[in-house]
Each structure stands twice: as structure tokens, then as C-alpha cells.
Amino acid sequence: MDTKLKKIINEYNCLIYPLFTLIYFFYVFVSSVRTGITMTFFLAVGVVGICILHFTVKTIEDKLFGLYVLFNLVSGIWCILYGIPFSVFFGEISTTLLPMLLYYAGRGFDEKYAAKYYHGFVIAALLMGTIGAVFYIWAPQFYIDFSYVNEFISKADAQTMRVRMNSIIGSGPMGAFVAYSTCVSIYFLRQKEKKERLIGIIYLLLSVLFSFMANQRSAMFCMILSIVFYELVDVIVDRRKPVRLLWIIVGGVSALLLCIFIFARSVFEKFWIRLASIPDGFGERTGSWVDALGNMKNIWIGDGLGSHGHRAAGFQPYIVADGGLIKLYTEMGIIGTILITSVIIMVYIKSLKTDNKNATNDAASVKMISLVVPELAVITSAILMSIGSNVLEMELCAPIVYFALGRAVQKLNGVQVIDKEQDIMHE
């Protein structure tokens, strides 16, 4: 394929998230914009290019993931046979299956384009947060009406609107967006260039701020966990920072929390109550989970993609509205669940190994987990948030997860992706 065309395809996919943000921003002012259909069109164009350029089956993870994608596609047969209309399955392809194919972008992008993709994602997430913060503080009536019409709030007034920062996508997707943004910020914090690390700090601070403003308990928990994970790897595994720095950070955070508790107790209690109520969230949802699990048509192959999603309401009484892992199992069954969990488990296992082949004079060996800190943070956050919400069927939030999965597979298998465009220029 022509080098210029390859560059256009890769650059296009790196800009897909900022494009999504613009689509939603226009929707605030032009209600006729069909955000879902528009996003699907642009995502589909990018996915076609990704599959042409980067589709691969070199590793065992590639083979299992390819089978999982194929299984999702074929499951439409029994989904329809079990009484779910084709329109439901087709709609789920756009929001659930299309984002899966970003795995191949993660597998195929070289370091330059991976960095660009991560930059594009974080900028899009923070732009969403900035827009949301402006509307949160300003509280114009047109935005309150917009939030009410789109069911972000139950009552069209400023007080209700300020319970959580909904931005222009709702507090659920917004919380997931900035939780992933926190994870991706780690990529820049671990770069050698001082400029990149400074950008990473800015990204991280804004992601944390917007995460608390979105006030989604699972997202806040994942945000905190990602930062802890990053620090532990830096201090204990890589030993790039002294242990005393970890204690300084712990002491500083404790002092900050104490100050907030003393001088802004209402703020402290607001977020503490949300985080402490995480176990209660499971109890609120277990009833629908048990019903869905107990009424599966086939536990081995599942009931088919989309059969238990929100689109199936009216055709299927056992909907899993909040619980992505349960939804995945009821739709994909034992076989589909094993396929995707096998890929993820292999990523975790390989990340715990030591690589002696790529050892340098500076280090006798390389801990594989050091190579995939941001990717593991994204994947783990997606799994944890999927316990109580359906983040993997959100077309806006899911692509970054599969990109991170593909990128982790690339790094852990020692796959060197050569920037052919630069090689040609040098020749």
C-alpha cells in the first residue's frame, strides 16, 4: 500500500477520539445530530483501514482474540433464532464489536503512532471534562434543558445538574473516560523526555480533577488504584524512585485529605460516601444478574450478541443494564467468555515474567510489567468498572480498552513494529 495512504489511515485513527468529542459538542447546539450513527460511520471508516493495515494472527493471543471477534459475529445467528430482532444484533455490532477491532491498531501501531493515539484520547477526554466543568459552573438554562432531555438529570434545575458533572455525555461515560485518561497519563509520565513527563503530569492532574467532578464511584476507585499501581511499579519493581518518596507521597496525600476533612468536610463526606457505597452497588444489581443468568437459553454459546443489552428491552425481559461482565457471559456463554478471558489472563501472566533477552548494561533483566503499566491500568479499570456498568458496550469508551489490550500483547511478545514511513524517508 502507498506510504502516504498508510500515513493518512494511521493519522485518521489517532484523531478519532477528538472527532468524537466534537460530534457530541455540536449535538448540544444542534439536536438533529445523530451522535451514535455519526460516530459509527467515522469509527467504521477507521476500522476498515486498521484491518487492512494491521490485521495479524502472529501470537496465540491474536488467534484467541480473532476467534472471539468471529464468535461475536456468528452469535447473531442464534441471537435471532432465540427471538431477538436483527436490528438489535446489528446495533450491537456498532457499539460493541466495532470497538474490538481497535485491538489491531494497538498491535500494529509503532511507538510514534501509539503516542499520537494516546495523546488524542487524553486530549478528547480532558476537552470533554473542560466543557463539562464550564457548563457545571455556568449552568446555562439551555444546557440544563439539554441534560434533562437526554436523561442525565431527573429535574431541570441547576441544583440537580450539579450533583455530578455530566459534561455532554452523561456522568457514567464521563467517569469512565477520565478514569482511562488517568491510566493513559501514566504512559507519558514514564517517558524519558522531560517535556513528555510534564505533559503527563498535566494530563494526570486534570484527569483526577474531572474524575472527582464526575462523581462515579467505580471510576474514582479505578483512578485511585491506577495511580497506586503506577507508584508501586516505579518504586518497587523499576526502583526508579526511592522508597522514601513513596512515604512522602502517602504522607502528602494523607495531609491533603486531613485538610479537606477539617476545612471542607462537606466535600470530603460527599466523595467518601460515594466510595464507601461501592459494595451497596452490587446489592442493587444482583437481582437482575441472577434473573439473566437463570434464564439463559444456552450456557455454552450464550444467547447472542445484544440479546441482554438495553436494545433488547421489549423483546427480552432479562436485561443486564448495569453489569458488563454478566452481560458478556449471558451473551457469549462459556465458550466466548473463555476466549476473551484467556487473552486477558495471558497478558497478566506474561507481565509478571522477567525478560533476560532485552537486558542492557543498565539492567541485568527487564521486568515485563514495566513495559505495560498504562495498558494494564486501562484493562484492569475496564474489568473493574464492568462489574457494575456496561462500559464495554459504550462506543465512546470501549475503543481505548481494546487498543490497550492489543498494545499490551505487542509489547509482551516482543513484537517490534517498524516505522516504514520513516525508513523510506531516510533511504
PDB file of C-alpha atoms in Angstrom, residues 78-360:
ATOM      1  CA  TRP A  78     -28.710 -17.879  17.463  1.00  0.00           C
ATOM      2  CA  CYS A  79     -29.488 -14.410  18.786  1.00  0.00           C
ATOM      3  CA  ILE A  80     -32.128 -14.119  16.045  1.00  0.00           C
ATOM      4  CA  LEU A  81     -33.230 -17.759  16.429  1.00  0.00           C
ATOM      5  CA  TYR A  82     -33.897 -17.055  20.119  1.00  0.00           C
ATOM      6  CA  GLY A  83     -36.346 -14.292  19.176  1.00  0.00           C
ATOM      7  CA  ILE A  84     -34.211 -11.133  19.209  1.00  0.00           C
ATOM      8  CA  PRO A  85     -34.664  -8.955  16.080  1.00  0.00           C
ATOM      9  CA  PHE A  86     -31.749  -8.499  13.667  1.00  0.00           C
ATOM     10  CA  SER A  87     -31.863  -4.734  14.313  1.00  0.00           C
ATOM     11  CA  VAL A  88     -30.819  -5.355  17.936  1.00  0.00           C
ATOM     12  CA  PHE A  89     -27.862  -7.505  16.902  1.00  0.00           C
ATOM     13  CA  PHE A  90     -26.852  -5.056  14.156  1.00  0.00           C
ATOM     14  CA  GLY A  91     -26.955  -2.126  16.588  1.00  0.00           C
ATOM     15  CA  GLU A  92     -24.740  -4.031  19.000  1.00  0.00           C
ATOM     16  CA  ILE A  93     -22.183  -4.577  16.251  1.00  0.00           C
ATOM     17  CA  SER A  94     -21.666  -0.813  16.030  1.00  0.00           C
ATOM     18  CA  THR A  95     -21.264  -0.192  19.757  1.00  0.00           C
ATOM     19  CA  THR A  96     -19.635  -3.425  20.955  1.00  0.00           C
ATOM     20  CA  LEU A  97     -17.992  -5.269  18.069  1.00  0.00           C
ATOM     21  CA  LEU A  98     -16.537  -2.380  16.038  1.00  0.00           C
ATOM     22  CA  PRO A  99     -14.512  -1.044  19.025  1.00  0.00           C
ATOM     23  CA  MET A 100     -12.995  -4.534  19.468  1.00  0.00           C
ATOM     24  CA  LEU A 101     -11.138  -4.116  16.180  1.00  0.00           C
ATOM     25  CA  LEU A 102      -9.039  -1.321  17.712  1.00  0.00           C
ATOM     26  CA  TYR A 103      -7.086  -4.254  19.161  1.00  0.00           C
ATOM     27  CA  TYR A 104      -5.355  -4.458  15.779  1.00  0.00           C
ATOM     28  CA  ALA A 105      -4.381  -0.794  15.914  1.00  0.00           C
ATOM     29  CA  GLY A 106      -2.743  -1.468  19.274  1.00  0.00           C
ATOM     30  CA  ARG A 107      -0.974  -4.480  17.745  1.00  0.00           C
ATOM     31  CA  GLY A 108       0.155  -2.643  14.632  1.00  0.00           C
ATOM     32  CA  PHE A 109       0.957   0.943  15.638  1.00  0.00           C
ATOM     33  CA  ASP A 110       4.610   1.757  16.138  1.00  0.00           C
ATOM     34  CA  GLU A 111       5.717   3.882  19.096  1.00  0.00           C
ATOM     35  CA  LYS A 112       5.156   7.162  17.268  1.00  0.00           C
ATOM     36  CA  TYR A 113       1.551   6.444  16.359  1.00  0.00           C
ATOM     37  CA  ALA A 114       0.797   4.804  19.703  1.00  0.00           C
ATOM     38  CA  ALA A 115       1.887   8.035  21.405  1.00  0.00           C
ATOM     39  CA  LYS A 116      -0.273  10.058  18.996  1.00  0.00           C
ATOM     40  CA  TYR A 117      -3.269   7.839  19.661  1.00  0.00           C
ATOM     41  CA  TYR A 118      -2.811   8.210  23.419  1.00  0.00           C
ATOM     42  CA  HIS A 119      -2.408  11.976  23.076  1.00  0.00           C
ATOM     43  CA  GLY A 120      -5.599  12.134  21.010  1.00  0.00           C
ATOM     44  CA  PHE A 121      -7.543  10.117  23.563  1.00  0.00           C
ATOM     45  CA  VAL A 122      -6.427  12.123  26.609  1.00  0.00           C
ATOM     46  CA  ILE A 123      -6.989  15.460  24.840  1.00  0.00           C
ATOM     47  CA  ALA A 124     -10.508  14.321  23.902  1.00  0.00           C
ATOM     48  CA  ALA A 125     -11.237  13.190  27.476  1.00  0.00           C
ATOM     49  CA  LEU A 126      -9.926  16.421  29.007  1.00  0.00           C
ATOM     50  CA  LEU A 127     -11.785  18.521  26.454  1.00  0.00           C
ATOM     51  CA  MET A 128     -14.956  16.683  27.498  1.00  0.00           C
ATOM     52  CA  GLY A 129     -14.054  17.455  31.102  1.00  0.00           C
ATOM     53  CA  THR A 130     -13.333  21.125  30.387  1.00  0.00           C
ATOM     54  CA  ILE A 131     -16.617  21.571  28.538  1.00  0.00           C
ATOM     55  CA  GLY A 132     -18.392  19.818  31.390  1.00  0.00           C
ATOM     56  CA  ALA A 133     -16.690  21.977  34.034  1.00  0.00           C
ATOM     57  CA  VAL A 134     -17.652  25.189  32.221  1.00  0.00           C
ATOM     58  CA  PHE A 135     -21.282  24.117  31.980  1.00  0.00           C
ATOM     59  CA  TYR A 136     -21.183  22.844  35.577  1.00  0.00           C
ATOM     60  CA  ILE A 137     -20.081  26.255  36.880  1.00  0.00           C
ATOM     61  CA  TRP A 138     -22.016  28.419  34.407  1.00  0.00           C
ATOM     62  CA  ALA A 139     -25.243  26.337  34.495  1.00  0.00           C
ATOM     63  CA  PRO A 140     -26.951  27.967  31.471  1.00  0.00           C
ATOM     64  CA  GLN A 141     -30.597  27.044  31.020  1.00  0.00           C
ATOM     65  CA  PHE A 142     -30.047  25.592  27.532  1.00  0.00           C
ATOM     66  CA  TYR A 143     -27.538  23.127  28.986  1.00  0.00           C
ATOM     67  CA  ILE A 144     -29.863  22.212  31.869  1.00  0.00           C
ATOM     68  CA  ASP A 145     -32.627  21.556  29.331  1.00  0.00           C
ATOM     69  CA  PHE A 146     -30.194  19.529  27.210  1.00  0.00           C
ATOM     70  CA  SER A 147     -29.236  17.421  30.244  1.00  0.00           C
ATOM     71  CA  TYR A 148     -32.884  16.829  31.165  1.00  0.00           C
ATOM     72  CA  VAL A 149     -33.923  15.843  27.627  1.00  0.00           C
ATOM     73  CA  ASN A 150     -31.037  13.374  27.438  1.00  0.00           C
ATOM     74  CA  GLU A 151     -31.958  11.980  30.887  1.00  0.00           C
ATOM     75  CA  PHE A 152     -28.673  12.967  32.535  1.00  0.00           C
ATOM     76  CA  ILE A 153     -30.703  14.581  35.322  1.00  0.00           C
ATOM     77  CA  SER A 154     -34.147  13.900  36.778  1.00  0.00           C
ATOM     78  CA  LYS A 155     -35.124  17.531  37.304  1.00  0.00           C
ATOM     79  CA  ALA A 156     -34.362  20.550  35.096  1.00  0.00           C
ATOM     80  CA  ASP A 157     -32.668  22.836  37.616  1.00  0.00           C
ATOM     81  CA  ALA A 158     -29.102  23.882  38.425  1.00  0.00           C
ATOM     82  CA  GLN A 159     -29.019  22.186  41.819  1.00  0.00           C
ATOM     83  CA  THR A 160     -29.857  18.776  40.339  1.00  0.00           C
ATOM     84  CA  MET A 161     -27.486  19.337  37.439  1.00  0.00           C
ATOM     85  CA  ARG A 162     -24.600  19.936  39.867  1.00  0.00           C
ATOM     86  CA  VAL A 163     -24.949  16.648  41.736  1.00  0.00           C
ATOM     87  CA  ARG A 164     -22.478  15.196  39.202  1.00  0.00           C
ATOM     88  CA  MET A 165     -20.601  16.631  36.266  1.00  0.00           C
ATOM     89  CA  ASN A 166     -22.358  15.096  33.272  1.00  0.00           C
ATOM     90  CA  SER A 167     -20.454  17.062  30.653  1.00  0.00           C
ATOM     91  CA  ILE A 168     -22.087  16.371  27.263  1.00  0.00           C
ATOM     92  CA  ILE A 169     -22.166  12.568  27.511  1.00  0.00           C
ATOM     93  CA  GLY A 170     -23.506  11.793  30.991  1.00  0.00           C
ATOM     94  CA  SER A 171     -21.647  11.151  34.224  1.00  0.00           C
ATOM     95  CA  GLY A 172     -21.239   7.390  33.586  1.00  0.00           C
ATOM     96  CA  PRO A 173     -19.331   7.646  30.300  1.00  0.00           C
ATOM     97  CA  MET A 174     -17.577  10.779  31.597  1.00  0.00           C
ATOM     98  CA  GLY A 175     -16.344   8.908  34.668  1.00  0.00           C
ATOM     99  CA  ALA A 176     -15.034   6.029  32.537  1.00  0.00           C
ATOM    100  CA  PHE A 177     -13.453   8.471  30.087  1.00  0.00           C
ATOM    101  CA  VAL A 178     -11.370  10.275  32.704  1.00  0.00           C
ATOM    102  CA  ALA A 179     -10.548   7.065  34.593  1.00  0.00           C
ATOM    103  CA  TYR A 180      -8.978   5.727  31.398  1.00  0.00           C
ATOM    104  CA  SER A 181      -7.372   9.132  30.858  1.00  0.00           C
ATOM    105  CA  THR A 182      -5.675   8.778  34.247  1.00  0.00           C
ATOM    106  CA  CYS A 183      -4.324   5.386  33.166  1.00  0.00           C
ATOM    107  CA  VAL A 184      -3.074   6.677  29.817  1.00  0.00           C
ATOM    108  CA  SER A 185      -1.386   9.643  31.534  1.00  0.00           C
ATOM    109  CA  ILE A 186       0.975   7.080  33.060  1.00  0.00           C
ATOM    110  CA  TYR A 187       2.349   6.411  29.563  1.00  0.00           C
ATOM    111  CA  PHE A 188       3.661   9.979  29.387  1.00  0.00           C
ATOM    112  CA  LEU A 189       4.868  10.017  32.985  1.00  0.00           C
ATOM    113  CA  ARG A 190       7.161   7.090  32.162  1.00  0.00           C
ATOM    114  CA  GLN A 191       8.785   8.710  29.118  1.00  0.00           C
ATOM    115  CA  LYS A 192      12.444   9.792  29.170  1.00  0.00           C
ATOM    116  CA  GLU A 193      11.840  13.261  27.709  1.00  0.00           C
ATOM    117  CA  LYS A 194      11.181  15.922  30.347  1.00  0.00           C
ATOM    118  CA  LYS A 195       8.596  17.622  28.106  1.00  0.00           C
ATOM    119  CA  GLU A 196       6.570  14.413  27.812  1.00  0.00           C
ATOM    120  CA  ARG A 197       6.694  13.838  31.579  1.00  0.00           C
ATOM    121  CA  LEU A 198       5.488  17.408  32.171  1.00  0.00           C
ATOM    122  CA  ILE A 199       2.603  16.832  29.771  1.00  0.00           C
ATOM    123  CA  GLY A 200       1.857  13.604  31.648  1.00  0.00           C
ATOM    124  CA  ILE A 201       1.650  15.471  34.968  1.00  0.00           C
ATOM    125  CA  ILE A 202      -0.810  17.989  33.478  1.00  0.00           C
ATOM    126  CA  TYR A 203      -2.858  15.175  31.966  1.00  0.00           C
ATOM    127  CA  LEU A 204      -2.893  13.309  35.291  1.00  0.00           C
ATOM    128  CA  LEU A 205      -3.916  16.268  37.454  1.00  0.00           C
ATOM    129  CA  LEU A 206      -6.776  17.258  35.150  1.00  0.00           C
ATOM    130  CA  SER A 207      -7.939  13.646  34.836  1.00  0.00           C
ATOM    131  CA  VAL A 208      -8.071  13.290  38.622  1.00  0.00           C
ATOM    132  CA  LEU A 209      -9.971  16.581  38.975  1.00  0.00           C
ATOM    133  CA  PHE A 210     -12.573  15.665  36.357  1.00  0.00           C
ATOM    134  CA  SER A 211     -12.875  12.153  37.777  1.00  0.00           C
ATOM    135  CA  PHE A 212     -13.969  13.535  41.150  1.00  0.00           C
ATOM    136  CA  MET A 213     -16.290  16.029  39.455  1.00  0.00           C
ATOM    137  CA  ALA A 214     -17.994  13.205  37.518  1.00  0.00           C
ATOM    138  CA  ASN A 215     -18.553  11.565  40.939  1.00  0.00           C
ATOM    139  CA  GLN A 216     -18.835   7.999  39.647  1.00  0.00           C
ATOM    140  CA  ARG A 217     -17.745   5.673  42.436  1.00  0.00           C
ATOM    141  CA  SER A 218     -16.265   2.874  40.289  1.00  0.00           C
ATOM    142  CA  ALA A 219     -14.408   5.370  38.106  1.00  0.00           C
ATOM    143  CA  MET A 220     -12.973   7.196  41.134  1.00  0.00           C
ATOM    144  CA  PHE A 221     -11.869   3.890  42.634  1.00  0.00           C
ATOM    145  CA  CYS A 222     -10.143   2.856  39.383  1.00  0.00           C
ATOM    146  CA  MET A 223      -8.487   6.256  39.103  1.00  0.00           C
ATOM    147  CA  ILE A 224      -7.012   5.931  42.616  1.00  0.00           C
ATOM    148  CA  LEU A 225      -5.993   2.311  42.015  1.00  0.00           C
ATOM    149  CA  SER A 226      -4.194   3.224  38.766  1.00  0.00           C
ATOM    150  CA  ILE A 227      -2.100   5.882  40.475  1.00  0.00           C
ATOM    151  CA  VAL A 228      -1.199   3.492  43.315  1.00  0.00           C
ATOM    152  CA  PHE A 229      -0.250   0.817  40.760  1.00  0.00           C
ATOM    153  CA  TYR A 230       1.950   3.268  38.850  1.00  0.00           C
ATOM    154  CA  GLU A 231       3.784   4.365  42.000  1.00  0.00           C
ATOM    155  CA  LEU A 232       4.322   0.805  43.238  1.00  0.00           C
ATOM    156  CA  VAL A 233       5.823  -0.295  39.911  1.00  0.00           C
ATOM    157  CA  ASP A 234       8.081   2.754  39.822  1.00  0.00           C
ATOM    158  CA  VAL A 235       9.301   2.319  43.389  1.00  0.00           C
ATOM    159  CA  ILE A 236       9.302  -1.443  43.963  1.00  0.00           C
ATOM    160  CA  VAL A 237       9.722  -3.022  40.505  1.00  0.00           C
ATOM    161  CA  ASP A 238      11.711  -0.478  38.490  1.00  0.00           C
ATOM    162  CA  ARG A 239      13.298   1.209  41.501  1.00  0.00           C
ATOM    163  CA  ARG A 240      13.327   4.448  39.536  1.00  0.00           C
ATOM    164  CA  LYS A 241      12.233   6.281  42.668  1.00  0.00           C
ATOM    165  CA  PRO A 242      13.473   5.879  46.262  1.00  0.00           C
ATOM    166  CA  VAL A 243      11.152   4.170  48.736  1.00  0.00           C
ATOM    167  CA  ARG A 244      11.185   7.278  50.900  1.00  0.00           C
ATOM    168  CA  LEU A 245       9.452   9.149  48.058  1.00  0.00           C
ATOM    169  CA  LEU A 246       6.558   6.712  48.306  1.00  0.00           C
ATOM    170  CA  TRP A 247       6.207   7.533  52.005  1.00  0.00           C
ATOM    171  CA  ILE A 248       6.420  11.254  51.219  1.00  0.00           C
ATOM    172  CA  ILE A 249       3.578  10.860  48.705  1.00  0.00           C
ATOM    173  CA  VAL A 250       1.498   8.854  51.193  1.00  0.00           C
ATOM    174  CA  GLY A 251       2.108  11.493  53.856  1.00  0.00           C
ATOM    175  CA  GLY A 252       1.296  14.348  51.485  1.00  0.00           C
ATOM    176  CA  VAL A 253      -1.957  12.747  50.341  1.00  0.00           C
ATOM    177  CA  SER A 254      -2.915  11.986  53.948  1.00  0.00           C
ATOM    178  CA  ALA A 255      -2.224  15.606  54.939  1.00  0.00           C
ATOM    179  CA  LEU A 256      -4.292  16.864  51.994  1.00  0.00           C
ATOM    180  CA  LEU A 257      -7.213  14.613  52.931  1.00  0.00           C
ATOM    181  CA  LEU A 258      -6.962  15.765  56.553  1.00  0.00           C
ATOM    182  CA  CYS A 259      -7.082  19.430  55.454  1.00  0.00           C
ATOM    183  CA  ILE A 260     -10.120  18.751  53.276  1.00  0.00           C
ATOM    184  CA  PHE A 261     -11.756  16.907  56.167  1.00  0.00           C
ATOM    185  CA  ILE A 262     -11.159  19.838  58.541  1.00  0.00           C
ATOM    186  CA  PHE A 263     -11.815  22.801  56.270  1.00  0.00           C
ATOM    187  CA  ALA A 264     -14.215  21.356  53.685  1.00  0.00           C
ATOM    188  CA  ARG A 265     -15.872  18.453  55.461  1.00  0.00           C
ATOM    189  CA  SER A 266     -18.966  18.505  53.246  1.00  0.00           C
ATOM    190  CA  VAL A 267     -16.780  17.936  50.170  1.00  0.00           C
ATOM    191  CA  PHE A 268     -14.860  15.141  51.923  1.00  0.00           C
ATOM    192  CA  GLU A 269     -18.054  13.432  53.077  1.00  0.00           C
ATOM    193  CA  LYS A 270     -19.634  13.697  49.616  1.00  0.00           C
ATOM    194  CA  PHE A 271     -16.870  11.715  47.955  1.00  0.00           C
ATOM    195  CA  TRP A 272     -16.265   9.398  50.897  1.00  0.00           C
ATOM    196  CA  ILE A 273     -19.914   8.356  50.935  1.00  0.00           C
ATOM    197  CA  ARG A 274     -19.752   7.638  47.195  1.00  0.00           C
ATOM    198  CA  LEU A 275     -16.615   5.492  47.518  1.00  0.00           C
ATOM    199  CA  ALA A 276     -17.863   3.716  50.635  1.00  0.00           C
ATOM    200  CA  SER A 277     -21.116   2.816  48.874  1.00  0.00           C
ATOM    201  CA  ILE A 278     -19.379   0.678  46.223  1.00  0.00           C
ATOM    202  CA  PRO A 279     -20.399  -2.631  47.922  1.00  0.00           C
ATOM    203  CA  ASP A 280     -24.012  -1.403  48.052  1.00  0.00           C
ATOM    204  CA  GLY A 281     -23.934  -1.017  44.264  1.00  0.00           C
ATOM    205  CA  PHE A 282     -23.506  -4.755  43.853  1.00  0.00           C
ATOM    206  CA  GLY A 283     -26.542  -5.453  46.002  1.00  0.00           C
ATOM    207  CA  GLU A 284     -28.642  -3.071  43.913  1.00  0.00           C
ATOM    208  CA  ARG A 285     -27.885  -5.049  40.743  1.00  0.00           C
ATOM    209  CA  THR A 286     -27.645  -8.702  41.782  1.00  0.00           C
ATOM    210  CA  GLY A 287     -31.367  -9.297  41.277  1.00  0.00           C
ATOM    211  CA  SER A 288     -31.231  -8.574  37.541  1.00  0.00           C
ATOM    212  CA  TRP A 289     -27.966 -10.514  37.246  1.00  0.00           C
ATOM    213  CA  VAL A 290     -29.478 -13.652  38.817  1.00  0.00           C
ATOM    214  CA  ASP A 291     -32.561 -13.397  36.582  1.00  0.00           C
ATOM    215  CA  ALA A 292     -30.444 -13.047  33.435  1.00  0.00           C
ATOM    216  CA  LEU A 293     -28.139 -15.916  34.378  1.00  0.00           C
ATOM    217  CA  GLY A 294     -31.011 -18.166  35.357  1.00  0.00           C
ATOM    218  CA  ASN A 295     -32.870 -17.614  32.106  1.00  0.00           C
ATOM    219  CA  MET A 296     -30.075 -18.128  29.568  1.00  0.00           C
ATOM    220  CA  LYS A 297     -31.119 -20.171  26.557  1.00  0.00           C
ATOM    221  CA  ASN A 298     -27.705 -21.824  26.233  1.00  0.00           C
ATOM    222  CA  ILE A 299     -24.919 -21.601  28.788  1.00  0.00           C
ATOM    223  CA  TRP A 300     -22.261 -22.844  26.323  1.00  0.00           C
ATOM    224  CA  ILE A 301     -22.701 -20.448  23.422  1.00  0.00           C
ATOM    225  CA  GLY A 302     -24.780 -17.794  25.181  1.00  0.00           C
ATOM    226  CA  ASP A 303     -27.850 -16.055  23.823  1.00  0.00           C
ATOM    227  CA  GLY A 304     -26.020 -13.999  21.198  1.00  0.00           C
ATOM    228  CA  LEU A 305     -24.543 -10.502  20.951  1.00  0.00           C
ATOM    229  CA  GLY A 306     -27.038  -7.867  22.104  1.00  0.00           C
ATOM    230  CA  SER A 307     -29.569 -10.347  23.492  1.00  0.00           C
ATOM    231  CA  HIS A 308     -29.291  -8.967  27.044  1.00  0.00           C
ATOM    232  CA  GLY A 309     -28.362  -5.358  26.266  1.00  0.00           C
ATOM    233  CA  HIS A 310     -30.574  -2.277  26.523  1.00  0.00           C
ATOM    234  CA  ARG A 311     -31.570  -2.575  22.856  1.00  0.00           C
ATOM    235  CA  ALA A 312     -33.278  -5.885  23.631  1.00  0.00           C
ATOM    236  CA  ALA A 313     -35.725  -4.236  26.067  1.00  0.00           C
ATOM    237  CA  GLY A 314     -39.217  -5.127  24.931  1.00  0.00           C
ATOM    238  CA  PHE A 315     -38.030  -8.355  23.305  1.00  0.00           C
ATOM    239  CA  GLN A 316     -36.168  -9.787  26.297  1.00  0.00           C
ATOM    240  CA  PRO A 317     -37.391  -9.442  29.918  1.00  0.00           C
ATOM    241  CA  TYR A 318     -33.972 -10.253  31.390  1.00  0.00           C
ATOM    242  CA  ILE A 319     -31.852  -7.218  30.577  1.00  0.00           C
ATOM    243  CA  VAL A 320     -28.456  -6.582  32.174  1.00  0.00           C
ATOM    244  CA  ALA A 321     -28.440  -2.783  32.286  1.00  0.00           C
ATOM    245  CA  ASP A 322     -25.567  -2.498  34.782  1.00  0.00           C
ATOM    246  CA  GLY A 323     -23.056  -5.317  34.760  1.00  0.00           C
ATOM    247  CA  GLY A 324     -20.846  -5.707  31.726  1.00  0.00           C
ATOM    248  CA  LEU A 325     -19.231  -8.960  32.847  1.00  0.00           C
ATOM    249  CA  ILE A 326     -22.605 -10.626  33.440  1.00  0.00           C
ATOM    250  CA  LYS A 327     -23.859  -9.269  30.107  1.00  0.00           C
ATOM    251  CA  LEU A 328     -20.813 -10.691  28.343  1.00  0.00           C
ATOM    252  CA  TYR A 329     -21.343 -14.137  29.868  1.00  0.00           C
ATOM    253  CA  THR A 330     -25.082 -14.280  29.147  1.00  0.00           C
ATOM    254  CA  GLU A 331     -24.487 -13.275  25.523  1.00  0.00           C
ATOM    255  CA  MET A 332     -21.268 -15.213  24.797  1.00  0.00           C
ATOM    256  CA  GLY A 333     -21.692 -18.177  27.135  1.00  0.00           C
ATOM    257  CA  ILE A 334     -18.859 -20.306  28.472  1.00  0.00           C
ATOM    258  CA  ILE A 335     -17.071 -20.581  25.103  1.00  0.00           C
ATOM    259  CA  GLY A 336     -16.990 -16.860  24.284  1.00  0.00           C
ATOM    260  CA  THR A 337     -16.130 -15.904  27.856  1.00  0.00           C
ATOM    261  CA  ILE A 338     -13.195 -18.344  27.900  1.00  0.00           C
ATOM    262  CA  LEU A 339     -11.857 -16.928  24.623  1.00  0.00           C
ATOM    263  CA  ILE A 340     -11.616 -13.320  25.817  1.00  0.00           C
ATOM    264  CA  THR A 341     -10.605 -14.116  29.395  1.00  0.00           C
ATOM    265  CA  SER A 342      -7.805 -16.353  28.087  1.00  0.00           C
ATOM    266  CA  VAL A 343      -6.314 -13.394  26.196  1.00  0.00           C
ATOM    267  CA  ILE A 344      -6.501 -11.173  29.283  1.00  0.00           C
ATOM    268  CA  ILE A 345      -5.097 -13.848  31.623  1.00  0.00           C
ATOM    269  CA  MET A 346      -2.176 -14.438  29.256  1.00  0.00           C
ATOM    270  CA  VAL A 347      -1.433 -10.698  29.292  1.00  0.00           C
ATOM    271  CA  TYR A 348      -1.385 -10.673  33.108  1.00  0.00           C
ATOM    272  CA  ILE A 349       0.788 -13.808  33.325  1.00  0.00           C
ATOM    273  CA  LYS A 350       3.322 -12.559  30.773  1.00  0.00           C
ATOM    274  CA  SER A 351       3.509  -9.189  32.525  1.00  0.00           C
ATOM    275  CA  LEU A 352       4.782 -10.970  35.662  1.00  0.00           C
ATOM    276  CA  LYS A 353       7.717 -12.581  33.859  1.00  0.00           C
ATOM    277  CA  THR A 354      11.268 -11.309  33.521  1.00  0.00           C
ATOM    278  CA  ASP A 355      12.811 -10.645  30.103  1.00  0.00           C
ATOM    279  CA  ASN A 356      16.513 -11.511  30.016  1.00  0.00           C
ATOM    280  CA  LYS A 357      16.835 -11.274  26.227  1.00  0.00           C
ATOM    281  CA  ASN A 358      16.420  -7.496  26.125  1.00  0.00           C
ATOM    282  CA  ALA A 359      18.720  -6.867  29.075  1.00  0.00           C
ATOM    283  CA  THR A 360      21.034  -3.879  28.861  1.00  0.00           C
TER     284      THR A 360
END
